[in-house]
Phi, psi and omega in degrees: 000310182302313188298313179297327179284316181299318187287325182287326170300318173288332178282318180300324171302324178295315180301323178296320178298324184287316181300322178303334179272003183283117180294323170300110193291317176305317173293317173302317179304312166320300185293326179290324172295314187298313183300320177301315189300314178297303189300313177309313182304310182296322179289314188273330183264336183240289179298305179294329179290320183295320180299323189285312188289340181217072185307330183289355173279333182284093181284355177275350184271000000 
């Protein structure tokens, strides 16, 4: 589950690069907000939770 969540987070990062190229500022703002919400949920509800419950999975510590 951790690997899938991290991969999804990376894919959303790729979407962020595309969103950054949108010229319409209001449209860009809406996409940035939506991506931020999604990425925040993945991080807080999956990645950080899994690291808290299974600290041995956090290879960066």
